[in-house]
Coordinates of C-alpha atoms in Angstrom, one line a residue:
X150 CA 12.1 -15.7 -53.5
X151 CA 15.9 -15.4 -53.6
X152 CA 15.8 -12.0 -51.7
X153 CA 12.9 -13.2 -49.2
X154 CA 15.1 -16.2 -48.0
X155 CA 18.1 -13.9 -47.8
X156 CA 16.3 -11.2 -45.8
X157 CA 15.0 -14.2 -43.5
X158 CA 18.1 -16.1 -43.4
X159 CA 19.8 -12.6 -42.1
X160 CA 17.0 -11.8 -39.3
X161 CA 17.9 -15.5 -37.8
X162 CA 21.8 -15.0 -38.2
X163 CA 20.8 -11.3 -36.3
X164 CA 18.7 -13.1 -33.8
X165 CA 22.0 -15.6 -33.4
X166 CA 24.0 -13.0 -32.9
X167 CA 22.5 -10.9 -30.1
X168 CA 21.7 -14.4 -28.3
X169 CA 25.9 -14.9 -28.3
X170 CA 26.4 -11.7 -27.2
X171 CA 23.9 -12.2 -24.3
X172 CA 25.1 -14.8 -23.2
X173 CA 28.8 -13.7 -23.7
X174 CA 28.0 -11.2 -21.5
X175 CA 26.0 -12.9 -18.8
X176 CA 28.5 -15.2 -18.2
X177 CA 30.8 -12.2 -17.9
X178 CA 28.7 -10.8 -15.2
X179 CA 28.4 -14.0 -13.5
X180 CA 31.9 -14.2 -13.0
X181 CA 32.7 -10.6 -12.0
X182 CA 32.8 -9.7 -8.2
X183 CA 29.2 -8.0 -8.5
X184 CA 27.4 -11.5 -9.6
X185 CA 29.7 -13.7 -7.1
X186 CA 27.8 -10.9 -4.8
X187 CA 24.3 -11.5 -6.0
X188 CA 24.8 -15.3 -6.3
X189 CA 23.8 -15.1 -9.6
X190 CA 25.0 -18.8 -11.0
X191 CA 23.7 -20.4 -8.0
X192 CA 20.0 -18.7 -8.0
X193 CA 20.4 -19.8 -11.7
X194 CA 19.8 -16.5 -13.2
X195 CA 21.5 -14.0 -15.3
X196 CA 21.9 -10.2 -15.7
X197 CA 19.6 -10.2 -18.5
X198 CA 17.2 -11.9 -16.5
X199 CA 17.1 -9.6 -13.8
X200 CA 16.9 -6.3 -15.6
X201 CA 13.6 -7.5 -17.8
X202 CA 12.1 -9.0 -14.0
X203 CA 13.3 -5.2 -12.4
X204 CA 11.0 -3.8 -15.6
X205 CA 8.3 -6.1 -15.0
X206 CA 8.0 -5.4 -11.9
X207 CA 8.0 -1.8 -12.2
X208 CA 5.5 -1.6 -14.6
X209 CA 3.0 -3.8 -12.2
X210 CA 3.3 -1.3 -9.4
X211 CA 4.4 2.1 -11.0
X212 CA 0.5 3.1 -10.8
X213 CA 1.3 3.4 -6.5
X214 CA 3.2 6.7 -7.6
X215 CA 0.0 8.7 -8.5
X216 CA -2.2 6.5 -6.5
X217 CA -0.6 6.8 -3.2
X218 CA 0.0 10.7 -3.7
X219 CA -4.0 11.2 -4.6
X220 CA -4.6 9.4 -1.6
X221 CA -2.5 10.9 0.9
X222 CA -3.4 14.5 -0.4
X223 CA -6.7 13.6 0.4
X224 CA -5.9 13.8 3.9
X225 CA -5.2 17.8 3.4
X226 CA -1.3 17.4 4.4
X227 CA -0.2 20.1 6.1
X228 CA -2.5 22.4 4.3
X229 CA -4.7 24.3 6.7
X230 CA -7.2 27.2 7.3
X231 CA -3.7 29.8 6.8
X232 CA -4.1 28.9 3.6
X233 CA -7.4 29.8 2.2
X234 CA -7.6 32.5 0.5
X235 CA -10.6 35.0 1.3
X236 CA -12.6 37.1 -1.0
X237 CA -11.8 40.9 -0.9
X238 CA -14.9 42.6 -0.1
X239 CA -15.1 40.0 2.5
X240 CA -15.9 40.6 6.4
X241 CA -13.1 38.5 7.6
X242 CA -10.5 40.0 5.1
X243 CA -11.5 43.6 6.3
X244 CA -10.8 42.6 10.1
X245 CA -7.9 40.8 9.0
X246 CA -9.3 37.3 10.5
X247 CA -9.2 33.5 9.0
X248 CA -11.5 32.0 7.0
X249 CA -13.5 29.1 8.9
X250 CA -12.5 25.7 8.8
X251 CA -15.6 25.5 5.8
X252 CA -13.3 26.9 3.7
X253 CA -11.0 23.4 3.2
X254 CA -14.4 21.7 1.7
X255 CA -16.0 24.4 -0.5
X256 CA -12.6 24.3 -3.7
X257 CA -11.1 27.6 -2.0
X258 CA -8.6 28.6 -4.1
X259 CA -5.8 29.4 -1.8
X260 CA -6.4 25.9 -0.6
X261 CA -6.5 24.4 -3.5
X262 CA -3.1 25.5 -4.5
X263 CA -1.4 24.0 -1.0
X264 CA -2.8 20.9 -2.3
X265 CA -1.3 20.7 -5.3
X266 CA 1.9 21.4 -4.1
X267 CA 1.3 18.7 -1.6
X268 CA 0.7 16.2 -4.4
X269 CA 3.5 17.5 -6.2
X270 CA 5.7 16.5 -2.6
X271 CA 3.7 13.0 -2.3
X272 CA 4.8 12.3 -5.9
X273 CA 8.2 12.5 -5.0
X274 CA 7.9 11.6 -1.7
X275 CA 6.3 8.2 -2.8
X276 CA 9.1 7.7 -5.4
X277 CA 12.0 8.2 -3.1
X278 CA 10.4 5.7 -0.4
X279 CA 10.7 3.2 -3.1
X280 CA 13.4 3.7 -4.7
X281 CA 15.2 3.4 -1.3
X282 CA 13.2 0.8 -0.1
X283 CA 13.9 -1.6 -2.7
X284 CA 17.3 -0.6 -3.0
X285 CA 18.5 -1.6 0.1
X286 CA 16.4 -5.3 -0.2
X287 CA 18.3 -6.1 -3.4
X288 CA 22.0 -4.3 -1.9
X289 CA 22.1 -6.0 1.5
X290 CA 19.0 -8.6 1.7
X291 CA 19.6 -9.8 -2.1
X292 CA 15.7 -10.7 -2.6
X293 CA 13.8 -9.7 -5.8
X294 CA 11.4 -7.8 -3.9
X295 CA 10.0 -4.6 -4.3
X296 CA 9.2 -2.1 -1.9
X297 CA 6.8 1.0 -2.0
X298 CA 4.5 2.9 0.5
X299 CA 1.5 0.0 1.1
X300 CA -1.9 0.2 0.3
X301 CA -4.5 0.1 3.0
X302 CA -1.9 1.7 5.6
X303 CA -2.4 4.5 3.2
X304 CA -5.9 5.0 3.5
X305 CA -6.0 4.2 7.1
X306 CA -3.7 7.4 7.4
X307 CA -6.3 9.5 5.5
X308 CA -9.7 8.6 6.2
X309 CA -9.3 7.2 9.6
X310 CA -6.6 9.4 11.3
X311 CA -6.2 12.7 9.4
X312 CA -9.4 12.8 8.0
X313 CA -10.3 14.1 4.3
X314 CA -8.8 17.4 4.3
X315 CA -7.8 17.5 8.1
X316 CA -11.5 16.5 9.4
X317 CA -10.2 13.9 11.3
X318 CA -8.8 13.6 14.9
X319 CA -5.4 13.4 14.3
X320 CA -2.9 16.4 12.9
X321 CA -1.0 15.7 10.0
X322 CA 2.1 16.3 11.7
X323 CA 1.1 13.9 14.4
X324 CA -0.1 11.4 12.4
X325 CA 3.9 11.4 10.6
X326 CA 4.8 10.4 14.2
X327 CA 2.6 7.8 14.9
X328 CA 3.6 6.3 11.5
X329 CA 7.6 6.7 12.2
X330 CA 6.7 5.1 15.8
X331 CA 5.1 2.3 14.5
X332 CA 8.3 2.3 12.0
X333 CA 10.9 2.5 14.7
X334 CA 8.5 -0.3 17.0
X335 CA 8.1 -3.1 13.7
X336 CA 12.2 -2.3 13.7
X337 CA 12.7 -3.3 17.0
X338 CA 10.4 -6.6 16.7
X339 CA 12.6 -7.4 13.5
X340 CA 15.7 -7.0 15.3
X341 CA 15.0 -9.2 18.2
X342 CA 13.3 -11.8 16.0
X343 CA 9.8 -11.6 17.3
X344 CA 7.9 -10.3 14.1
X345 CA 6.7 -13.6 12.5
X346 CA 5.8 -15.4 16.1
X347 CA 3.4 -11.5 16.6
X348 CA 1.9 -12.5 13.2
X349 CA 1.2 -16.3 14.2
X350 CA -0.6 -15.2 17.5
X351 CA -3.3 -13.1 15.5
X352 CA -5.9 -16.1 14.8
X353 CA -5.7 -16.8 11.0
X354 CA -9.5 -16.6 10.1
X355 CA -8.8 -12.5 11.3
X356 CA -6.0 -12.1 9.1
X357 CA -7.0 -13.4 6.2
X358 CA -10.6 -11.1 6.8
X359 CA -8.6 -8.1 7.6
X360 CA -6.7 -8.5 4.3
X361 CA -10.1 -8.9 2.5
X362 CA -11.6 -6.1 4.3
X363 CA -9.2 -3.7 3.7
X364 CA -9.6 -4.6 0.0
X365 CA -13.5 -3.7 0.4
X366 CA -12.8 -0.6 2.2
X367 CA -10.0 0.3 -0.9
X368 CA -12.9 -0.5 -3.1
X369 CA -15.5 1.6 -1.6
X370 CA -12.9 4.4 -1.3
X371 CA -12.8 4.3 -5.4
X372 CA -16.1 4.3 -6.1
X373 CA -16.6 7.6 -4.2
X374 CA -16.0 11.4 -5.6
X375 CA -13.1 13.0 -4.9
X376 CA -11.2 10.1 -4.3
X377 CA -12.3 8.5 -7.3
X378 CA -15.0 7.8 -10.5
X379 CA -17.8 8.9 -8.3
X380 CA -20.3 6.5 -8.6
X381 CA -21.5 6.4 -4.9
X382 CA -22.3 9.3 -2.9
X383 CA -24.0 10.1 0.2
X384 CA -27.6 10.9 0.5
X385 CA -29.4 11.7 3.8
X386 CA -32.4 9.4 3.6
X387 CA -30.2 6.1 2.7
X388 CA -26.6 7.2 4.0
X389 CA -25.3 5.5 0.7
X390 CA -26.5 5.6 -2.7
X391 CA -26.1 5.9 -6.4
X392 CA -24.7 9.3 -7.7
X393 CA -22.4 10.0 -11.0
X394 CA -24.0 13.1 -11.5
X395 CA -23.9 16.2 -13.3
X396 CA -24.5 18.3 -10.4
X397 CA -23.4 17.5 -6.8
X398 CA -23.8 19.6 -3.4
X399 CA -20.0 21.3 -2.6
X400 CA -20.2 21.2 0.8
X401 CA -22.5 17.9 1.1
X402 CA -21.8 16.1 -1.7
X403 CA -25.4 15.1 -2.4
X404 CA -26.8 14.8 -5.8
X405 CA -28.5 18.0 -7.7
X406 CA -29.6 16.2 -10.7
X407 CA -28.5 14.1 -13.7
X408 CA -27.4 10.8 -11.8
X409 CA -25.3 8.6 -13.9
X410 CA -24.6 11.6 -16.2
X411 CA -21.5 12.5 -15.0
X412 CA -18.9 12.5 -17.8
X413 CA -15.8 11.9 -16.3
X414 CA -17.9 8.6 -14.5
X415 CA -18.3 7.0 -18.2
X416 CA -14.4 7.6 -18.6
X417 CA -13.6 6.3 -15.5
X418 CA -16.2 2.8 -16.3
X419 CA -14.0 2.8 -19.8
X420 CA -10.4 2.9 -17.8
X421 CA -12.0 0.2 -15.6
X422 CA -12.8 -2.1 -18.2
X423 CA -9.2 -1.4 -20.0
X424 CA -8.3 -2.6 -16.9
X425 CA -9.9 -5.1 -16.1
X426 CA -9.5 -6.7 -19.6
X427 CA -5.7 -6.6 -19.4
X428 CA -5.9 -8.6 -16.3
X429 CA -8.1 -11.4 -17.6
X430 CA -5.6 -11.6 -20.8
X431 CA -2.7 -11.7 -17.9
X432 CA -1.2 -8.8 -19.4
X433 CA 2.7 -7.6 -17.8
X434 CA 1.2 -4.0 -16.4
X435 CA -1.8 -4.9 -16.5
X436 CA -3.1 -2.0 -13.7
X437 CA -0.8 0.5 -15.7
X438 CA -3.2 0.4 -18.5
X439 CA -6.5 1.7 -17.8
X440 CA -4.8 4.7 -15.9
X441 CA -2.9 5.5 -19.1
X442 CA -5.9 5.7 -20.8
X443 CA -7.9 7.8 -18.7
X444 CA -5.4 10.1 -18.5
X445 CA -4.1 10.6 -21.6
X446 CA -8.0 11.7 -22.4
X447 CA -8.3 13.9 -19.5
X448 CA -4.8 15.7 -20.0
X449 CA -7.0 17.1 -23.4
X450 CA -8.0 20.7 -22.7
X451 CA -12.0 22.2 -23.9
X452 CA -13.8 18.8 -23.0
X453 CA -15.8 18.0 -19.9
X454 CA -13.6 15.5 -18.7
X455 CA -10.7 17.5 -18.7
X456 CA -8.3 17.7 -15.6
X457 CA -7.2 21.1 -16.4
X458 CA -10.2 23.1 -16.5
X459 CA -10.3 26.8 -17.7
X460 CA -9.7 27.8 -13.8
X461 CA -6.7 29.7 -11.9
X462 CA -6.0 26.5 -10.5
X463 CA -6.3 24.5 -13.5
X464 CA -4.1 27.1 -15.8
X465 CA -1.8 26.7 -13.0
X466 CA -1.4 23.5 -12.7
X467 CA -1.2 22.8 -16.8
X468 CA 1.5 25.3 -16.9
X469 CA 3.4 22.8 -14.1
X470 CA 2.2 20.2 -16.6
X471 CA 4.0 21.6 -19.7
X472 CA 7.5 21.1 -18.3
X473 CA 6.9 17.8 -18.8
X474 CA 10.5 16.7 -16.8
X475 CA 11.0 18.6 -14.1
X476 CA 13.4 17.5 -10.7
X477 CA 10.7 18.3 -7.9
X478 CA 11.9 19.3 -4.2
X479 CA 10.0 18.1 -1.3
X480 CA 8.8 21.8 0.1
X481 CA 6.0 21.1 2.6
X482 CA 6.2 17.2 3.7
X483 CA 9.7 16.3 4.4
X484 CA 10.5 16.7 8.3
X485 CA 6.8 17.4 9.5
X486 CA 6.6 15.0 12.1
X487 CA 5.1 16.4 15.9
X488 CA 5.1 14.4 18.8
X489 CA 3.2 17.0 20.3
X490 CA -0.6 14.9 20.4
X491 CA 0.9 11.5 22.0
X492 CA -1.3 12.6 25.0
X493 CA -4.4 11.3 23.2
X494 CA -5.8 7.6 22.4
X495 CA -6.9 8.4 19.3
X496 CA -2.8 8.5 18.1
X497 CA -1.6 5.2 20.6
X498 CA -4.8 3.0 18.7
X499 CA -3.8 4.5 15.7
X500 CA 0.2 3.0 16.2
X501 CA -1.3 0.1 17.6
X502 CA -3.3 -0.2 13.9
X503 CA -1.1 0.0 11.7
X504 CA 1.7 -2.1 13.6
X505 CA -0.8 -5.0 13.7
X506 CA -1.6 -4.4 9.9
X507 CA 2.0 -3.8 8.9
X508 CA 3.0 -6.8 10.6
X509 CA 0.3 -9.1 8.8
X510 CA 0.6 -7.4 5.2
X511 CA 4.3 -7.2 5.3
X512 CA 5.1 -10.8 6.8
X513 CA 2.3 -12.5 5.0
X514 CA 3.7 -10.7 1.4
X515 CA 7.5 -11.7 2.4
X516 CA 6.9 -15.5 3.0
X517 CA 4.2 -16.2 0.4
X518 CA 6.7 -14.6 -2.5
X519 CA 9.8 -16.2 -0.7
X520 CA 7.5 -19.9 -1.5
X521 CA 6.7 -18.6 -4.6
X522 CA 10.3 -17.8 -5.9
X523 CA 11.4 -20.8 -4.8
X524 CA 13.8 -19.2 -1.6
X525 CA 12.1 -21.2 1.7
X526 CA 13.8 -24.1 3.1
X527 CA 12.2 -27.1 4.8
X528 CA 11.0 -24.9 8.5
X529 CA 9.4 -22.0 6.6
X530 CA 12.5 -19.7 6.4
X531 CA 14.6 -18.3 3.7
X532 CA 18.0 -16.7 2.9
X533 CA 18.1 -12.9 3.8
X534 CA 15.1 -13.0 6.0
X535 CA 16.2 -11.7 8.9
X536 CA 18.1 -8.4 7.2
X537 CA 14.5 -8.1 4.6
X538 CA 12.8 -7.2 7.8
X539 CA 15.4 -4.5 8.8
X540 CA 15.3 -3.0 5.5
X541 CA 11.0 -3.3 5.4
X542 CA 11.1 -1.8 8.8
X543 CA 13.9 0.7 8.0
X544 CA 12.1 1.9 4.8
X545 CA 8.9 3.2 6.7
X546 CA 11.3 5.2 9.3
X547 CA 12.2 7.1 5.8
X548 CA 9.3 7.2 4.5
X549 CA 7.6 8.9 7.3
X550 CA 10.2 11.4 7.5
X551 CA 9.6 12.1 4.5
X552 CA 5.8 12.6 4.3
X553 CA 4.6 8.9 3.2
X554 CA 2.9 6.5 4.9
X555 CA 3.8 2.6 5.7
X556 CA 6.5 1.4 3.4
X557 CA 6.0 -2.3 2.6
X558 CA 7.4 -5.3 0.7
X559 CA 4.5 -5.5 -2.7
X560 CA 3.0 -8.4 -3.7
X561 CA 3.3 -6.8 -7.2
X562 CA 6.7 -8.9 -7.1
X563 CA 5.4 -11.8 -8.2
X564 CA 5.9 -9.9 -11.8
X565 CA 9.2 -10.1 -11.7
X566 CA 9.6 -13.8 -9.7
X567 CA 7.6 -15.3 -13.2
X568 CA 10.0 -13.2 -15.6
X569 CA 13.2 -15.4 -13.9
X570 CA 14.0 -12.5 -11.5
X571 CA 16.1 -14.9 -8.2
X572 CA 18.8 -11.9 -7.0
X573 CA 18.6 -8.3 -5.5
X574 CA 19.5 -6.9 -9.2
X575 CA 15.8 -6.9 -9.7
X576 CA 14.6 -4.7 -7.0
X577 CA 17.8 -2.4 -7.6
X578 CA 16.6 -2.3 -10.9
X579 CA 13.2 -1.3 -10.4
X580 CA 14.9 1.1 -7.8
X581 CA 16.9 2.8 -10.7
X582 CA 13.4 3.3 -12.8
X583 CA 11.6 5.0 -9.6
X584 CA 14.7 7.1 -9.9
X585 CA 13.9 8.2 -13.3
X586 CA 10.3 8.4 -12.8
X587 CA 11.5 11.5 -10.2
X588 CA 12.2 13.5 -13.3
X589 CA 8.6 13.1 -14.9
X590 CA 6.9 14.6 -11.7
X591 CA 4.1 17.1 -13.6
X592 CA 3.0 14.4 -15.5
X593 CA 2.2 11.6 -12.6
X594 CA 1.0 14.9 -10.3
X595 CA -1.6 15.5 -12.8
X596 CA -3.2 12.3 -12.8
X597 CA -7.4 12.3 -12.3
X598 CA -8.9 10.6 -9.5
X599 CA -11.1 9.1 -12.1
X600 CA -8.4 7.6 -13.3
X601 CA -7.1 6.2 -10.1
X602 CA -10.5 4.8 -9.1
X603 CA -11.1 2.0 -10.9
X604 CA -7.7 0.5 -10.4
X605 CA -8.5 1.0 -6.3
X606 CA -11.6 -1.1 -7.0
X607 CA -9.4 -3.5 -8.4
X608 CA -6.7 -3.7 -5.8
X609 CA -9.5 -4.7 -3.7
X610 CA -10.8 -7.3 -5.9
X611 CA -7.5 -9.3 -6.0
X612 CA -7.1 -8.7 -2.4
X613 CA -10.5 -10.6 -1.9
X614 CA -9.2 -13.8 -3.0
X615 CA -8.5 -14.4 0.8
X616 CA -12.1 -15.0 1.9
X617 CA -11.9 -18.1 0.1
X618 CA -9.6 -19.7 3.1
X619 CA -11.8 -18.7 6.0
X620 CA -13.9 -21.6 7.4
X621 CA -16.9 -20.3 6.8
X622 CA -18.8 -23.4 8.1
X623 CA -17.4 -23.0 11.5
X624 CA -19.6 -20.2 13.4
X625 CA -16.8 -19.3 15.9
X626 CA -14.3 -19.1 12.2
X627 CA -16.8 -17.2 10.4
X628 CA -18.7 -14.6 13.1
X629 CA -15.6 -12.7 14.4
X630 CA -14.1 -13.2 10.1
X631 CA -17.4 -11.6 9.0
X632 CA -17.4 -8.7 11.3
X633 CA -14.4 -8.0 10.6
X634 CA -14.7 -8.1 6.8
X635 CA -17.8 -6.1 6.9
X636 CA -17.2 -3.5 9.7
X637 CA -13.9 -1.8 7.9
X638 CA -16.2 -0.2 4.7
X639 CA -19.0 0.4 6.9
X640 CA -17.7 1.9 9.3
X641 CA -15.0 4.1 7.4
X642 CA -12.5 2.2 9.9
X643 CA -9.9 -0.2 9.5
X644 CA -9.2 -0.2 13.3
X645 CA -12.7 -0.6 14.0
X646 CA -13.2 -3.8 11.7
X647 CA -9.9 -5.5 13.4
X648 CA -10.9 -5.0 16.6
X649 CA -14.7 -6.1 16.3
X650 CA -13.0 -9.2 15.1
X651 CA -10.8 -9.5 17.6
X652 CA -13.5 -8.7 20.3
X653 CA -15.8 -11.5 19.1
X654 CA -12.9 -13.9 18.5
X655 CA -12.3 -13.9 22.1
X656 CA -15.8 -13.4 23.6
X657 CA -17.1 -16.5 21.4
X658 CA -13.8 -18.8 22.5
X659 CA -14.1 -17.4 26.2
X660 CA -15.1 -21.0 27.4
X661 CA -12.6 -22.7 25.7
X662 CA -9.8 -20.3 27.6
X663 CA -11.7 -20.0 30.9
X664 CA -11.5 -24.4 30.2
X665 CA -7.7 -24.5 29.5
X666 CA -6.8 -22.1 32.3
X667 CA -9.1 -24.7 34.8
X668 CA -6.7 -27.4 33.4
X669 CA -4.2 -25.7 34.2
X670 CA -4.9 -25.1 37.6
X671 CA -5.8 -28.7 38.5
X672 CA -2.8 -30.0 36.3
X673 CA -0.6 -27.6 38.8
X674 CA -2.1 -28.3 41.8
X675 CA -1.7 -32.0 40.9
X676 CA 2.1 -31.8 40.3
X677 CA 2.3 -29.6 43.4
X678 CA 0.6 -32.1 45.3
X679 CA 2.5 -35.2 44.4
X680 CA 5.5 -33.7 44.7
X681 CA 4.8 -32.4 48.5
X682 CA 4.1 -36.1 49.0
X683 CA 6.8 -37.4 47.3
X684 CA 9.5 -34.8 49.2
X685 CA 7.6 -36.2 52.6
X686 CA 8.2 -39.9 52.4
X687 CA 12.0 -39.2 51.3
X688 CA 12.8 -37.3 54.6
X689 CA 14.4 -38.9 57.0
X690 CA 12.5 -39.8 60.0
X691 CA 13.6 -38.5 63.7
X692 CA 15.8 -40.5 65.9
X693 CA 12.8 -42.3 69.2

């Protein structure tokens, strides 16, 4: 009894004593020349505070590391047909010729291996953009907001400009620019203070689809092979249709046999379900979780839903995976930008596309966690806004020249706002954790798409919570929303669902506008009219 009350009666005096020596040295901090800086007694935070809300926050959107590099290396990079390798006994390897462009689809092993050092790049790539990114918003816009190459700009880049492994229109290269264009243009618009009246003149009920269809489309993307658990596939009597199998077409992707008996499918439903629990418990990390899992299994060599299969490729890359900390140099991404395919539409749309979607995500993010965290005043606004739109804008500019797509303020945040986070030292803290994450690059480059999958279905569950603010008993609300919403999966195009929506927003309020410019007219004329009169009996009138 004695020795029980003793040991408590010391873990409360221990307890007592860290609690004085916190707040000994928050006060400290709050006095020094750094917290005068970050405000820290007037946002009514402390250091403390703000390192555990740069944690949490990290942890809610550390996933974006492997996530986005999977992605983007979907696209092919700057991996091309140079880089296949052909057989030896080959017809094209006697003449000395290339492979055909068949040989980026069908696991070529030469090919292969440019994609995995792309992904090892993207890693890296993706860590420096937000590192930087949400360095500079806490150093110069003091905001406890994160930055990190977006979602949905990301597969927009892939799937509808590059293509999956260079199918698409766009070259790689070209595509960089387009993005570092759209970077330098959303820069410009932040400098001259137009951003946020650009977003107000895009009608709401399309926004708030576009944000919901872009979820759909994220969706869709991880329920495919490839790009993630596999449980849809193509099939050429129903376009779309149930797969997970065992054996799949390598050039098609139709099933062979064995549907839903894919292995790394049932680990990929488990990781989703990890997942999916931790959010519904409201779990810090929540979308860290099931990935963990997932990959921990896979990392396990001899089983069937092993990442590193008993391959060149897979010895390969488990021998990169070994190292376990390793400092990574961008070889193949940094500095590939080409200007050189501006002469097509295909690449002005594309800038158009993701300025319009930048603008919405980015904006819409910024002032709903500004409200959130307490920051807006009585017109909307809040403190730092104008210099957390350079710094947004700015961060893209980097990231492009650095390989990455879009860089944007994450909604993830809101982690850190509930943990007390109020100052910059919060995103410069999660910027100093993306800096160590740089050193464990064979471990997030080794990450499964089956692992990534279910937390893209996710992403685009939570994103659907904005369908719930669309009129939907108003037809000229709902049509053009709908469209919108339901073209972007369908049609494998984000661009395409926006402007269906903007298309039919205008067609079906044509009347309205063809009514308010009539109006207009007669209200002029009118004016003009009374005035002429009015100018008439005031002159003077000529001497008989």
């Amino acid at each position: 009894m004695g020795g029980g009350t003793r040991t408590g009666l010391g873990e409360m005096g221990g307890r007592r004593s860290w609690r004085r020596a916190e707040a000994a040295l928050n006060r400290a901090f709050a006095a020094s020349p750094v917290g005068r800086y970050f405000d820290i007694e007037h946002r009514k935070s402390s250091l403390t505070n703000e390192l555990r809300a740069g944690a949490a926050t990290f942890l809610t959107m550390v996933y974006i590391i492997s996530v986005n590099a999977t992605i983007l290396t979907n696209s092919g990079g700057p991996c091309s047909v140079h880089d296949c390798t052909l057989p030896a006994n080959s017809s094209a390897s006697a003449a000395g010729g290339l492979p055909g462009p068949e040989c980026k689809f069908d696991d070529n092993p030469g090919y292969q291996r440019c994609l995995s050092r792309t992904k090892n790049d993207l890693v890296v790539a993706t860590a420096v953009a937000a590192m930087v990114g949400s360095f500079a918003m806490g150093s110069l816009a003091n905001l406890p907001l994160a930055l990190a190459p977006g979602m949905g700009t990301n597969a927009y880049f892939t799937y509808n400009m590059v293509g999956f492994h260079g199918s698409g229109h766009v070259p790689y290269g070209t595509a960089l620019a387009a993005v570092m264009l759209e970077g330098c243009l959303f820069l410009a618009l932040s400098v001259l203070g137009l951003r946020s009246k650009l977003a107000r003149l895009i009608p709401r009920s399309i926004r708030l689809a576009s944000a919901a269809g872009i979820g759909l489309f994220l969706a869709f993307t991880g329920l495919q092979a490839n790009q993630g658990v596999g449980l849809v596939g193509p099939s050429s009597s129903t376009l779309v249709t149930l797969t997970a199998c065992a054996k799949t077409d390598a050039v098609t992707g139709e099933c062979h046999g064995g549907t839903m008996e894919s292995p790394t499918f049932w680990l990929g439903a488990a990781g989703f379900l990890v997942t999916a629990a931790c959010l519904s418990w409201d779990v810090k990390g929540s979308m860290i979780y099931g990935i963990v899992f997932v990959t921990l299994i896979s990392w396990i060599r001899g089983t069937n839903v092993t990442v590193f299969p008993n391959t060149p490729l897979g010895n390969s890359s488990y021998a990169y995976f070994k190292k376990v900390v390793d400092l990574h140099i961008i070889q193949s991404t940094a500095g590939k930008i080409s200007f050189s395919g501006f002469n097509r539409g295909e690449v002005w749309m594309a800038v158009v596309t993701l300025l319009y979607v930048d603008i919405l995500d980015t904006t819409g993010s910024m002032y709903s966690m500004a409200e959130y965290g307490g920051f807006t005043d009585d017109n909307g606004s809040f403190e730092g806004e104008y210099r957390a739109f350079i710094v947004d804008a700015s961060s893209t500019i980097v990231g492009s020249a650095l390989g990455t797509t879009t860089v944007t303020t994450y909604i993830e945040s809101t982690a850190g706002l509930r943990e007390g986070g109020r100052t910059g030292l919060t995103a410069i803290t999660v910027a100093l954790l993306f800096l160590v994450s740089l050193f464990f690059a064979p471990l997030f480059t080794n990450v499964p798409p089956w692992a990534i999958g279910p937390s893209l279905v996710l992403v685009g569950m939570m994103m659907m919570k904005m369908v719930k603010e669309i009129e939907w008993s108003d037809a000229k609300t709902a049509v053009p929303a709908f469209l919108t919403l339901i073209l972007m999966p369908l049609t494998y195009s984000i661009a395409y669902g926006i402007i269906a929506g903007i298309g039919t927003h205008i067609a079906l309020h044509l009347h309205e506008y063809a009514m308010a410019v009539y109006r207009w007219v007669v209200k002029t004329a009118h004016n003009t009219r009374n005035q002429l009169v009015s100018a008439t009996s005031q002159a003077p009138v000529a001497a008989v």
